[in-house]
PDB file of C-alpha atoms in Angstrom:
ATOM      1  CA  UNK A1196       0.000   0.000   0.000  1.00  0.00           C
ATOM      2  CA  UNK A1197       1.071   3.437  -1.288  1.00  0.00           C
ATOM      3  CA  UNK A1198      -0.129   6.787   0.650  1.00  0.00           C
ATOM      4  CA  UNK A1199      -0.314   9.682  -1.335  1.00  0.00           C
ATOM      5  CA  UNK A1200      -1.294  13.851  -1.182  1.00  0.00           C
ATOM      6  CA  UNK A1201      -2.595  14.272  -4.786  1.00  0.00           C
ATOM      7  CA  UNK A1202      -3.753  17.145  -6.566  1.00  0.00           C
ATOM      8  CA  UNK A1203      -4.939  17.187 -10.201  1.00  0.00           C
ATOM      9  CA  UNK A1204      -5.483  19.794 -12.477  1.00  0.00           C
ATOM     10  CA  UNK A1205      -7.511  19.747 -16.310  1.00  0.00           C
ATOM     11  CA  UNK A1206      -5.787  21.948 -18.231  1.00  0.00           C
ATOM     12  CA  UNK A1207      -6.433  24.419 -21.656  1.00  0.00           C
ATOM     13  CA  UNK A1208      -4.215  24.341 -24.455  1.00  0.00           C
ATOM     14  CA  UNK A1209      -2.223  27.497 -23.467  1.00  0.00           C
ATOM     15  CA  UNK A1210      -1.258  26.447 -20.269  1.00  0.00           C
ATOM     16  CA  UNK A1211      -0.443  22.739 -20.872  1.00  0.00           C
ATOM     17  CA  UNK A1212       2.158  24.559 -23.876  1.00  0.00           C
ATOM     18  CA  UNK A1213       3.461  26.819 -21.098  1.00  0.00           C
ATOM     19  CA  UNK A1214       4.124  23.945 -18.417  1.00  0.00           C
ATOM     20  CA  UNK A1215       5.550  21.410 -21.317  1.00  0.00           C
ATOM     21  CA  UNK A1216       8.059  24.171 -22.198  1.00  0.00           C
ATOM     22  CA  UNK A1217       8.865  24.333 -18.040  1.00  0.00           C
ATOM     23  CA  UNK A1218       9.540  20.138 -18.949  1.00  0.00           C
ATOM     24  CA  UNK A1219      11.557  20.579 -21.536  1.00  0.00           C
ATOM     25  CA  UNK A1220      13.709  22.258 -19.959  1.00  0.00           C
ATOM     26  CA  UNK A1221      14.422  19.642 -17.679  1.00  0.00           C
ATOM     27  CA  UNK A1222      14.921  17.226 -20.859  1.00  0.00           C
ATOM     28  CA  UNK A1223      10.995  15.976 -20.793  1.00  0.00           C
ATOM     29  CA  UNK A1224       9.479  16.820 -24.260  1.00  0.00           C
ATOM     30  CA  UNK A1225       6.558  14.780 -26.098  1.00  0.00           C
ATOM     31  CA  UNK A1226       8.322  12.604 -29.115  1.00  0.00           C
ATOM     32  CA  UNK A1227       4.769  13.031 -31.063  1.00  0.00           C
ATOM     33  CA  UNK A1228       1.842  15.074 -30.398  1.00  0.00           C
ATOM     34  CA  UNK A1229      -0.174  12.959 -32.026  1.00  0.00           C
ATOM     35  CA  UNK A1230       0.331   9.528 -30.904  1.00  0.00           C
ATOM     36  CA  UNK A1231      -0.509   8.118 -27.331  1.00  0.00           C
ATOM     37  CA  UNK A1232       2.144   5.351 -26.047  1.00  0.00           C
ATOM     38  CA  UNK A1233       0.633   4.096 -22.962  1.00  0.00           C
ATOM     39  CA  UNK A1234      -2.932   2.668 -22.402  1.00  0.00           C
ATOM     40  CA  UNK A1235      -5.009   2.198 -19.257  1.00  0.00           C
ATOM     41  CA  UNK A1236      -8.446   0.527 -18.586  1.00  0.00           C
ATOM     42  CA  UNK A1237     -10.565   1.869 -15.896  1.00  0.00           C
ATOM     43  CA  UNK A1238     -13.396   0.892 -14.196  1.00  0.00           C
ATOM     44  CA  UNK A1239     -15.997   2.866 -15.188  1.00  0.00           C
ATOM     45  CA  UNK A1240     -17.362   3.971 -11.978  1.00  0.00           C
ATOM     46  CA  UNK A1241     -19.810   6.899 -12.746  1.00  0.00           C
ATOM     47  CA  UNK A1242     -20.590   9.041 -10.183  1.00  0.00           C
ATOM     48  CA  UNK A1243     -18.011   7.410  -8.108  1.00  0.00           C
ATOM     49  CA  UNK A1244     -15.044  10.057  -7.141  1.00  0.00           C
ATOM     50  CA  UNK A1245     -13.938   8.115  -4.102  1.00  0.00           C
ATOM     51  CA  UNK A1246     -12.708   4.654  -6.143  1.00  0.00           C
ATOM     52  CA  UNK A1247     -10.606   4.139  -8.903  1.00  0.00           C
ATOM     53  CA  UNK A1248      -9.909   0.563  -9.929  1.00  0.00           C
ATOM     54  CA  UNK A1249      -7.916   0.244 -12.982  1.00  0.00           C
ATOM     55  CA  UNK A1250      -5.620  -2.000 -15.447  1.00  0.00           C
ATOM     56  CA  UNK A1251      -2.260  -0.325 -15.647  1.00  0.00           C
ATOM     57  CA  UNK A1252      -0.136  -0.515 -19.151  1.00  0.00           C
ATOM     58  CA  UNK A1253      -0.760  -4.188 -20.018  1.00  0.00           C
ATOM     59  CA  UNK A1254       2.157  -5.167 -22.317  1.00  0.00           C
ATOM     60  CA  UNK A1255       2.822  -8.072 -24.188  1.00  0.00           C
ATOM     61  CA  UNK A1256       6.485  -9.621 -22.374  1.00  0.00           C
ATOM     62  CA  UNK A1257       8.013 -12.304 -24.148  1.00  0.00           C
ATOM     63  CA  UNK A1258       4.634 -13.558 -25.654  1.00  0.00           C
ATOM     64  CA  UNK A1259       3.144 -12.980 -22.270  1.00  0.00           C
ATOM     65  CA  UNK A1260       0.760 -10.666 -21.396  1.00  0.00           C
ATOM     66  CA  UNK A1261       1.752  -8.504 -17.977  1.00  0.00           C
ATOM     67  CA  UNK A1262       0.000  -5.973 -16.521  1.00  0.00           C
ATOM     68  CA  UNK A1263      -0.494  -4.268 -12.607  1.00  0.00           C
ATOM     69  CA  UNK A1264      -4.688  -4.012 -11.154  1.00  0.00           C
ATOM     70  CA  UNK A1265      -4.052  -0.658  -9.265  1.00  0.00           C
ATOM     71  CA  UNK A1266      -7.096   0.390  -6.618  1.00  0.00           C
ATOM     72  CA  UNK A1267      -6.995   3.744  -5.270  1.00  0.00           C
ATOM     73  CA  UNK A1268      -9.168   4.781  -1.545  1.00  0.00           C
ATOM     74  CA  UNK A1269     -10.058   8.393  -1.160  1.00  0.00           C
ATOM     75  CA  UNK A1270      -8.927   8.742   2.625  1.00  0.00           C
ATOM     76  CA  UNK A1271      -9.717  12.334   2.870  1.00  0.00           C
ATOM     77  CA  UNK A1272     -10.976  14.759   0.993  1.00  0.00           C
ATOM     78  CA  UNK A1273      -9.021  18.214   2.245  1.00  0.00           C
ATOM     79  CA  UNK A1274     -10.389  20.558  -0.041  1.00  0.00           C
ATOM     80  CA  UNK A1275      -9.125  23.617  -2.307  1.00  0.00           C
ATOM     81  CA  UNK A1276      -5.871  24.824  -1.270  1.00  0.00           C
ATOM     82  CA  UNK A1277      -4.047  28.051  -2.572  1.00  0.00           C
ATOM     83  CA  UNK A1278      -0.515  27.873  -3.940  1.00  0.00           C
ATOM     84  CA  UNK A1279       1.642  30.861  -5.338  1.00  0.00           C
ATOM     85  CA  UNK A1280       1.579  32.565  -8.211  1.00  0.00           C
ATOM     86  CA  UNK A1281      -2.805  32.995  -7.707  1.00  0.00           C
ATOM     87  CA  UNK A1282      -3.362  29.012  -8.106  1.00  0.00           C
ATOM     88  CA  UNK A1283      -5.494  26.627  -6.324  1.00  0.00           C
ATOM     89  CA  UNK A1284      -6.466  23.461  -6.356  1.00  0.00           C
ATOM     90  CA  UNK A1285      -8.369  20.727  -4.590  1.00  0.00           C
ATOM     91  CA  UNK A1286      -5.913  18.258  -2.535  1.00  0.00           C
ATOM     92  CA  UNK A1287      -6.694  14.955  -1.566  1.00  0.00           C
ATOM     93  CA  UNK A1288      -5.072  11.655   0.339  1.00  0.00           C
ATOM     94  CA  UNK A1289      -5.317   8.493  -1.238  1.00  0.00           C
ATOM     95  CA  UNK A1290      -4.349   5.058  -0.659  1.00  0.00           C
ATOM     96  CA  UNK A1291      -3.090   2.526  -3.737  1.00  0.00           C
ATOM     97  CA  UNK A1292      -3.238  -0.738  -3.798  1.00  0.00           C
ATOM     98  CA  UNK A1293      -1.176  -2.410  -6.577  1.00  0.00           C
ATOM     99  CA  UNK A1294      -1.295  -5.473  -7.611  1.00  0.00           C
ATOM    100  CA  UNK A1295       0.389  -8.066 -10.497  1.00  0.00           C
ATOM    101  CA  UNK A1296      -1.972  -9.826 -12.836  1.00  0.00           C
ATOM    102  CA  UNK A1297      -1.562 -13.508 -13.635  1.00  0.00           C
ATOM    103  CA  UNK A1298      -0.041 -13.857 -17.083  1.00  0.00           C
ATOM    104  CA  UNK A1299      -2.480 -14.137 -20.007  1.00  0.00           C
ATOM    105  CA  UNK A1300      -5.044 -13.648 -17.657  1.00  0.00           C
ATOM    106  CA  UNK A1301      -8.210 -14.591 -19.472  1.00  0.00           C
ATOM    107  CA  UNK A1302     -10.441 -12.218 -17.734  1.00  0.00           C
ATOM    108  CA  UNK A1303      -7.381  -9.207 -18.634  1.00  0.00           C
ATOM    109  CA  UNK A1304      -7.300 -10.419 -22.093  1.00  0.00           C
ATOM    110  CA  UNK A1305     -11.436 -10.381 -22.519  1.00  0.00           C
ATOM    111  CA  UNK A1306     -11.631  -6.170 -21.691  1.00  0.00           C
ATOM    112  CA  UNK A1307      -9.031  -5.162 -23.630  1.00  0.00           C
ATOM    113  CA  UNK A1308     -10.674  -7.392 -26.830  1.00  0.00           C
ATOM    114  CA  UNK A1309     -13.641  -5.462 -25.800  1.00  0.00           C
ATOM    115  CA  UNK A1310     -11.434  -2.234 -27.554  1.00  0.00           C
ATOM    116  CA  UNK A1311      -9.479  -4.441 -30.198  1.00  0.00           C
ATOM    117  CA  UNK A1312     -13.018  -5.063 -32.007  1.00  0.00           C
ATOM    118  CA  UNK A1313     -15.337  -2.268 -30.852  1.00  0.00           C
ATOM    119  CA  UNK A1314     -13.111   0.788 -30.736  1.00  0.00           C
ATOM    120  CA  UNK A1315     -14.494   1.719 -27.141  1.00  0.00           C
ATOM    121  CA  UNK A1316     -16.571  -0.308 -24.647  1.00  0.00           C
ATOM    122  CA  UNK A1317     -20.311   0.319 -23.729  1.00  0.00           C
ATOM    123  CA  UNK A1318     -19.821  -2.113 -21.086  1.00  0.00           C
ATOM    124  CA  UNK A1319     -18.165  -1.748 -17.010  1.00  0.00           C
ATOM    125  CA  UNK A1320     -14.809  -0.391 -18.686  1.00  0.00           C
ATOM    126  CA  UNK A1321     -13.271   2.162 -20.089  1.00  0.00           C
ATOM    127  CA  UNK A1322     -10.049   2.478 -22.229  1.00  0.00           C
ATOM    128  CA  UNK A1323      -7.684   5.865 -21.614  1.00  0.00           C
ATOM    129  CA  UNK A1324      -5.132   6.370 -24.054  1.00  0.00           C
ATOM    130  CA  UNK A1325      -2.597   8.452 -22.284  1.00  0.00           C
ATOM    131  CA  UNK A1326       0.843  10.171 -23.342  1.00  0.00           C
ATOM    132  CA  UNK A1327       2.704  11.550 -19.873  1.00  0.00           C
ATOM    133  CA  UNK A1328       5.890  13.425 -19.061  1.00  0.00           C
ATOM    134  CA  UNK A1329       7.158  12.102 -15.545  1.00  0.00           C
ATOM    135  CA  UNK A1330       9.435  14.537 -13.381  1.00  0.00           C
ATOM    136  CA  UNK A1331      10.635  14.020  -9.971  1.00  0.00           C
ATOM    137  CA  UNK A1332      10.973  16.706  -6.934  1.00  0.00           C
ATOM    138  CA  UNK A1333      13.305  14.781  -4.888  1.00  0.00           C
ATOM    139  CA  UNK A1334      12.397  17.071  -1.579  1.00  0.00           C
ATOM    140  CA  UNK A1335      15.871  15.926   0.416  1.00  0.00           C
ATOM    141  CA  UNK A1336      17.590  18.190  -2.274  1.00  0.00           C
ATOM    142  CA  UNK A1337      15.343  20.213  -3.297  1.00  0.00           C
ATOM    143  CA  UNK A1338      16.048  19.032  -6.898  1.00  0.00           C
ATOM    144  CA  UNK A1339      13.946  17.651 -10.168  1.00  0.00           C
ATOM    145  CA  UNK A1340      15.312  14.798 -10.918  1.00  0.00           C
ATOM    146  CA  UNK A1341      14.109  11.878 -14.118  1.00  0.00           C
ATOM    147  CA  UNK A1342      10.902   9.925 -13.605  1.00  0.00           C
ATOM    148  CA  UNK A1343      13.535   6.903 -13.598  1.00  0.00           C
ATOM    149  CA  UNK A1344      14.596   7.875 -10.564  1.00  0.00           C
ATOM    150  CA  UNK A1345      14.199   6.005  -7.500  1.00  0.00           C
ATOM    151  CA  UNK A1346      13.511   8.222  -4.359  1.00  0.00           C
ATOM    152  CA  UNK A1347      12.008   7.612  -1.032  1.00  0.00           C
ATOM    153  CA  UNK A1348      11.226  11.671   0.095  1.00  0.00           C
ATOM    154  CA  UNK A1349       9.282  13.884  -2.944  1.00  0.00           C
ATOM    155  CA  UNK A1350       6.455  13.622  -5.442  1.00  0.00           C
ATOM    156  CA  UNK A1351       6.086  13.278  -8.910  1.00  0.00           C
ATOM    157  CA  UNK A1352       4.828  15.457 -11.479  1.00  0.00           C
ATOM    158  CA  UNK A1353       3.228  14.131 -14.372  1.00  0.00           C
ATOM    159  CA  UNK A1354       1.816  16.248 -17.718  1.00  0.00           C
ATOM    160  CA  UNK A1355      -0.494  14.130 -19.409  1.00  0.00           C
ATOM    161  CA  UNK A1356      -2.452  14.094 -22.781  1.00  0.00           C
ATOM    162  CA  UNK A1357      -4.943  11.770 -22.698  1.00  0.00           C
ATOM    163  CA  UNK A1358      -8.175  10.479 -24.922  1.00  0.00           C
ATOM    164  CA  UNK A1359     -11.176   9.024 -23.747  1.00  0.00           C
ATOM    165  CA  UNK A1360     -13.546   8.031 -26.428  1.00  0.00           C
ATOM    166  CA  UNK A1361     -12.691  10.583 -28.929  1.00  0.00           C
ATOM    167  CA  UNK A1362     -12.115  13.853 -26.864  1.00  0.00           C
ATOM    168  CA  UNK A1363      -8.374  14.920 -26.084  1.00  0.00           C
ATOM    169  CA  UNK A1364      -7.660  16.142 -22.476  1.00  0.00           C
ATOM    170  CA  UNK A1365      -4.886  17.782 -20.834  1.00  0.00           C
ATOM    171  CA  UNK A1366      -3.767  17.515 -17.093  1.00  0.00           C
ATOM    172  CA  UNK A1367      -1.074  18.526 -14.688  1.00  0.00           C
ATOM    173  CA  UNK A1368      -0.777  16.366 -11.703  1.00  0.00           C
ATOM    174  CA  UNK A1369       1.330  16.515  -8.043  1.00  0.00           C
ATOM    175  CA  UNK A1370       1.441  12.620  -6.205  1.00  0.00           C
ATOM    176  CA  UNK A1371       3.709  13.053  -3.067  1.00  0.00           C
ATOM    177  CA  UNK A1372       5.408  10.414  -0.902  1.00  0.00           C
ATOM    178  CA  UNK A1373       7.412   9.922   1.788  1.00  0.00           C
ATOM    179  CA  UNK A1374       8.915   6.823   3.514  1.00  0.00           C
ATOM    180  CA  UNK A1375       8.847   9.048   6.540  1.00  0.00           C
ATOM    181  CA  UNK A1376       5.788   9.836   6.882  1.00  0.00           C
ATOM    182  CA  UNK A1377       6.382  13.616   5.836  1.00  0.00           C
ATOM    183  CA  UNK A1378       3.572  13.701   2.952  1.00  0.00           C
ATOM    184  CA  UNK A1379       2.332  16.778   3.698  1.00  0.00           C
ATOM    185  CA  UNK A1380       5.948  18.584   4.176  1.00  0.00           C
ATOM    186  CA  UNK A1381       7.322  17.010   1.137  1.00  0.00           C
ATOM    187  CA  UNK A1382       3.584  18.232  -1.015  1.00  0.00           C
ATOM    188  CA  UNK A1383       4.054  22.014   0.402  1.00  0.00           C
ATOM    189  CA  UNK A1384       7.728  22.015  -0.596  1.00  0.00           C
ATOM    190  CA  UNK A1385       6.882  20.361  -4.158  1.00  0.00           C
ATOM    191  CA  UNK A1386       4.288  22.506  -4.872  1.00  0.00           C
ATOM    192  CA  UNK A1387       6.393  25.971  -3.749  1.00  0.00           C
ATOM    193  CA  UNK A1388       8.691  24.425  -5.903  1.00  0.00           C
ATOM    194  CA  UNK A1389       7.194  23.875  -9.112  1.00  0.00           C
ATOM    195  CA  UNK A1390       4.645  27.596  -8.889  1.00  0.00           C
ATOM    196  CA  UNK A1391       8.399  29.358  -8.399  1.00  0.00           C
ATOM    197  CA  UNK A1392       9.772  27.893 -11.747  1.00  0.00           C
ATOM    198  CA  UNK A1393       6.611  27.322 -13.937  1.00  0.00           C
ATOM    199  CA  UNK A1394       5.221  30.836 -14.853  1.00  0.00           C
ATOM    200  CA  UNK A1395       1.535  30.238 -14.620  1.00  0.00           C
ATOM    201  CA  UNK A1396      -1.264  31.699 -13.043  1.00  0.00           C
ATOM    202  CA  UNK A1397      -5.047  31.190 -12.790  1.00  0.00           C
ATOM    203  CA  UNK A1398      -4.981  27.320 -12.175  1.00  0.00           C
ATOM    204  CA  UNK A1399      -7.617  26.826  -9.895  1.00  0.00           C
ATOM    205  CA  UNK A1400      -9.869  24.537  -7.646  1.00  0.00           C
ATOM    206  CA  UNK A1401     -13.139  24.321 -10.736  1.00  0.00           C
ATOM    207  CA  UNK A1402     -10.056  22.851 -12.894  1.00  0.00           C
ATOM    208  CA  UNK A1403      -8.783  20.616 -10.328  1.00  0.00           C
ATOM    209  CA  UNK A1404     -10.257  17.224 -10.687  1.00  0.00           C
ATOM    210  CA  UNK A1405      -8.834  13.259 -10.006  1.00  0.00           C
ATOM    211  CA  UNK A1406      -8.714  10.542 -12.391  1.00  0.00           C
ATOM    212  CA  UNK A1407     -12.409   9.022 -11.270  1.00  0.00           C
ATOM    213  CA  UNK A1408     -13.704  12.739 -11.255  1.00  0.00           C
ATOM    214  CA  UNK A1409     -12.697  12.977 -14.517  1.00  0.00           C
ATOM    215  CA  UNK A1410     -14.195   9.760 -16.031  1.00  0.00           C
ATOM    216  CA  UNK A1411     -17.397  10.295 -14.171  1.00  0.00           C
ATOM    217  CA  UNK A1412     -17.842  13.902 -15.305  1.00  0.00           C
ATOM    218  CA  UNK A1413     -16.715  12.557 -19.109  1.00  0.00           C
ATOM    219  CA  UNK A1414     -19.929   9.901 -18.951  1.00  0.00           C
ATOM    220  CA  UNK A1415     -22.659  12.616 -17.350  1.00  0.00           C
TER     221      UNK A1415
END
């Protein structure tokens, strides 16, 4: 089990352009704008923002499909929360639950066919097609490191592009850790971080949504 301080933000064109350049800069850039290299099934839960139950990346290994079941648990809902530079979002604590699926799991194999042959599902699951930039505040040094890296005190800050159906979305996300029980020191020092370097403004709490917000909003 995995505790986490999350906050999310949906994002318009201008601002996911001016927080890519912010990754670039740190040698994270999108290969192709049009292509998505990653692909997640959820559980579509609709009008469910406390649960998110999903199949992460399954991937074909050796002629063996592989793939994680990943459950997230809304602990606590603390509300909007203002950050510099005139943002705010909505920060929450979650629990994840991760675990390895059998290879060539039949059940696995049955939703994504459910996708191969339909193009999307009108059934209990949903397919996101998902293109992310991962960065690293490692909080001990006060330093972005690569998404590679392996660090027990920070957070990591994801830009996604993502499709559901046919619609395009674009997000900016914070998920802090801490071995040491310091989530909510290591989340304020991330976020002071990343609103002194990115110059945006005007990010705030209507935007900021989780992954299960998101998908139930997308169905109403």
């Amino acid at each position: 089990m995995q505790k986490s301080i999350e906050t999310r933000w949906l994002l318009k064109s201008n601002a996911f352009e001016t927080i890519a350049y912010w990754f670039n800069q740190n040698n994270a850039a999108f290969k192709n704008k049009d292509t998505f290299s990653r692909q997640d099934y959820y559980l579509k839960l609709i009008k469910s923002t406390h649960l998110g139950v999903k199949i992460r990346e399954p991937k074909l290994i050796d002629g063996e499909q592989k793939s994680k079941l990943e459950v997230k648990l809304l602990i606590e809902d603390k509300g909007p929360q203002k950050f510099n530079n005139n943002n705010q979002g909505i920060v929450n604590i979650w629990e994840k639950y991760s675990f390895e699926t059998i290879g060539n799991d039949p059940e696995t194999e049955k939703i994504i066919a459910l996708f191969t042959f339909n193009g999307f599902d009108q059934n209990a699951w949903i397919k996101i097609d998902k293109e992310r930039l991962l960065l690293k505040l490692d909080t001990t040094k006060n330093k972005i490191v690569s998404g590679e890296t392996l660090i027990d005190e920070g957070s990591g800050i994801e830009l996604t592009r993502f499709k559901i159906e046919n619609k395009i979305y674009y997000s900016l996300g914070i998920e802090t850790f801490s071995s040491a029980k310091k989530e909510q020191e290591n989340f304020n020092q991330t976020t002071d971080f990343i609103f002194n370097s990115i110059k945006i403004s005007g990010l705030d709490s209507l935007q900021s949504l989780s992954y299960p917000e998101i998908i139930s909003n997308h169905f109403l």
